[in-house]
C-alpha positions as semicolon CSV with decimal commas, in nm:
position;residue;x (nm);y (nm);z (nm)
1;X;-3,365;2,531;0,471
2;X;-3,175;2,216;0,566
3;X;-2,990;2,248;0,824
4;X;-2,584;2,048;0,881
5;X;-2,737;1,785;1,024
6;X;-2,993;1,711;0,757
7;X;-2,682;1,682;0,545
8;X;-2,519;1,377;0,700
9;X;-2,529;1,075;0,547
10;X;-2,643;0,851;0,707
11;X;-2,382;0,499;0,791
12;X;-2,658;0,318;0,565
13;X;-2,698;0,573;0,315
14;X;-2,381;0,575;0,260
15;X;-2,354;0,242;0,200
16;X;-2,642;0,209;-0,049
17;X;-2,481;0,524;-0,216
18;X;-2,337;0,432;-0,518
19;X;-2,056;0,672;-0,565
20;X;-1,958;0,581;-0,233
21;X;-1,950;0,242;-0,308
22;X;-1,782;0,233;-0,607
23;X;-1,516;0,452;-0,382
24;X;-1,463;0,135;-0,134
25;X;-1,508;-0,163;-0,370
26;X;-1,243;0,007;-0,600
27;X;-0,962;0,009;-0,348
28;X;-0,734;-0,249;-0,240
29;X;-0,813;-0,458;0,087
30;X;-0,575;-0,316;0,400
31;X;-0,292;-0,565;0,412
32;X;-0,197;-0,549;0,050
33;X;-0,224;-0,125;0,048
34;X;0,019;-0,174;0,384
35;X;0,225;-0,425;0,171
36;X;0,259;-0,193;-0,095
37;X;0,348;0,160;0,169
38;X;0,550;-0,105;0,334
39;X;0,768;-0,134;0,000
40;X;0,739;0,209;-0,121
41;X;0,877;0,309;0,215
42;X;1,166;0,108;0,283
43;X;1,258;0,185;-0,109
44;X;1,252;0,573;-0,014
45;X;1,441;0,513;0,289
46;X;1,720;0,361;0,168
47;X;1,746;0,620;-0,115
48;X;1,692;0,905;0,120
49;X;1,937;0,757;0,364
50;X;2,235;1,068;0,351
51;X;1,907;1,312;0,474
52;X;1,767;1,085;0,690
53;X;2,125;1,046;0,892
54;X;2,209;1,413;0,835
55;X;1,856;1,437;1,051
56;X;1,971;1,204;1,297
57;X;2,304;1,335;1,361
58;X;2,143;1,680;1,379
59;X;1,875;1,584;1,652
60;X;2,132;1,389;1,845
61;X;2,362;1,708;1,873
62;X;2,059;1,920;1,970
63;X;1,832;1,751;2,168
64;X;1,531;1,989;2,288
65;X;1,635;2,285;2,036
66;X;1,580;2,030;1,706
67;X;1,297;2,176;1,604
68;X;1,462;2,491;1,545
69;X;1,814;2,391;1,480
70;X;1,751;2,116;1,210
71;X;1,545;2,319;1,012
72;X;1,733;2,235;0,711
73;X;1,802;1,846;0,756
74;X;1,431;1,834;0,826
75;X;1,339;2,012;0,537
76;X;1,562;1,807;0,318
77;X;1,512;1,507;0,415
78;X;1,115;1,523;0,378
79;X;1,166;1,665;0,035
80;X;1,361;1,367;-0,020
81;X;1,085;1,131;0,097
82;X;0,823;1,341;-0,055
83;X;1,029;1,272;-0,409
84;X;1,016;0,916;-0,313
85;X;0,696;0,827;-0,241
86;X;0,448;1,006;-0,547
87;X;0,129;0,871;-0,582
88;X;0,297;0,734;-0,960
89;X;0,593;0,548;-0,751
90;X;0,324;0,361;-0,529
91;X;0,145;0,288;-0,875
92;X;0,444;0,160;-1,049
93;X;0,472;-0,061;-0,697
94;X;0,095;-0,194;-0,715
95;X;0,137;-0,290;-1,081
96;X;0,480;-0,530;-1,015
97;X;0,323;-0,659;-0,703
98;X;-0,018;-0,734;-0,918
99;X;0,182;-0,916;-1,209
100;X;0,366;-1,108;-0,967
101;X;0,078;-1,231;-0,759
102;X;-0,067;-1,292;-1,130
103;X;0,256;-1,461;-1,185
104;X;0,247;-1,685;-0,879
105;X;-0,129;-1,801;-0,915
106;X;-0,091;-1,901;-1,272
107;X;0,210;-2,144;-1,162
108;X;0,014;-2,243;-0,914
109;X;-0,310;-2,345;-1,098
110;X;-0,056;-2,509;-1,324
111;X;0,095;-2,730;-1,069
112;X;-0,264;-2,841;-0,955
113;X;-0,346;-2,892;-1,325
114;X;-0,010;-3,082;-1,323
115;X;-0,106;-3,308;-1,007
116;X;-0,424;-3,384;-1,130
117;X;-0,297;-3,493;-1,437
118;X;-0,063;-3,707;-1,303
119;X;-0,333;-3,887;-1,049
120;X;-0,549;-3,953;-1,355
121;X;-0,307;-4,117;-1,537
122;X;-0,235;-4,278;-1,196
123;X;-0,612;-4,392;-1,159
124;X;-0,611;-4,552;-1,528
125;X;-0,303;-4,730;-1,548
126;X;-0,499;-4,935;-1,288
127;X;-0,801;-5,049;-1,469
């Protein structure tokens, strides 16, 4: 009988472990997945913003005895962020952020495209 410890994984198993590979290599690197929580965020924020003050002026009037007596603001308020921030919301996010970046390298390969263009017709108008 194996024991727990026969279990683990080892840090190179893992590695060489194909589920768990295809696991990381399918994700997005760190700054654009805080990018994108960044946006989805700030977007749920602003739409949550009546809870989010009712909160505020709730903890302000109650100090230590919050936790009990802004039950209700609390509750509401992370209902309200809860609505706001789905999994689907974050992959509506990821998509506009991907066509834009999409967006933004295909002008840019065009402008190089453009420049080089431009310095070969430079480079035979001299000979």
């Amino acid at each position: 009988r194996r024991t727990k410890k026969d279990r683990r994984m080892s840090l190179n198993d893992a590695r060489l472990d194909s589920a768990n590979r295809d696991a990381r290599l399918g994700r997005k690197t760190f700054p654009e997945e805080k990018a994108i929580h960044d946006i989805v965020q700030k977007a749920a924020a602003k739409k949550c913003d009546p809870f989010i003050k009712a909160f505020v002026d709730c903890s302000k009037a109650n100090n230590l005895m919050v936790v009990f007596n802004c039950r209700n603001q609390s509750h509401e308020m992370n209902l309200c962020m809860a609505a706001e921030t789905t999994e689907e919301i974050y992959e509506t996010v990821r998509t506009q952020r991907q066509a834009a970046m999409r967006a933004s390298k295909e002008a840019e390969m065009a402008e190089k495209k453009a420049a080089e263009d431009a310095e070969k017709k430079k480079k035979s108008s001299w000979f």
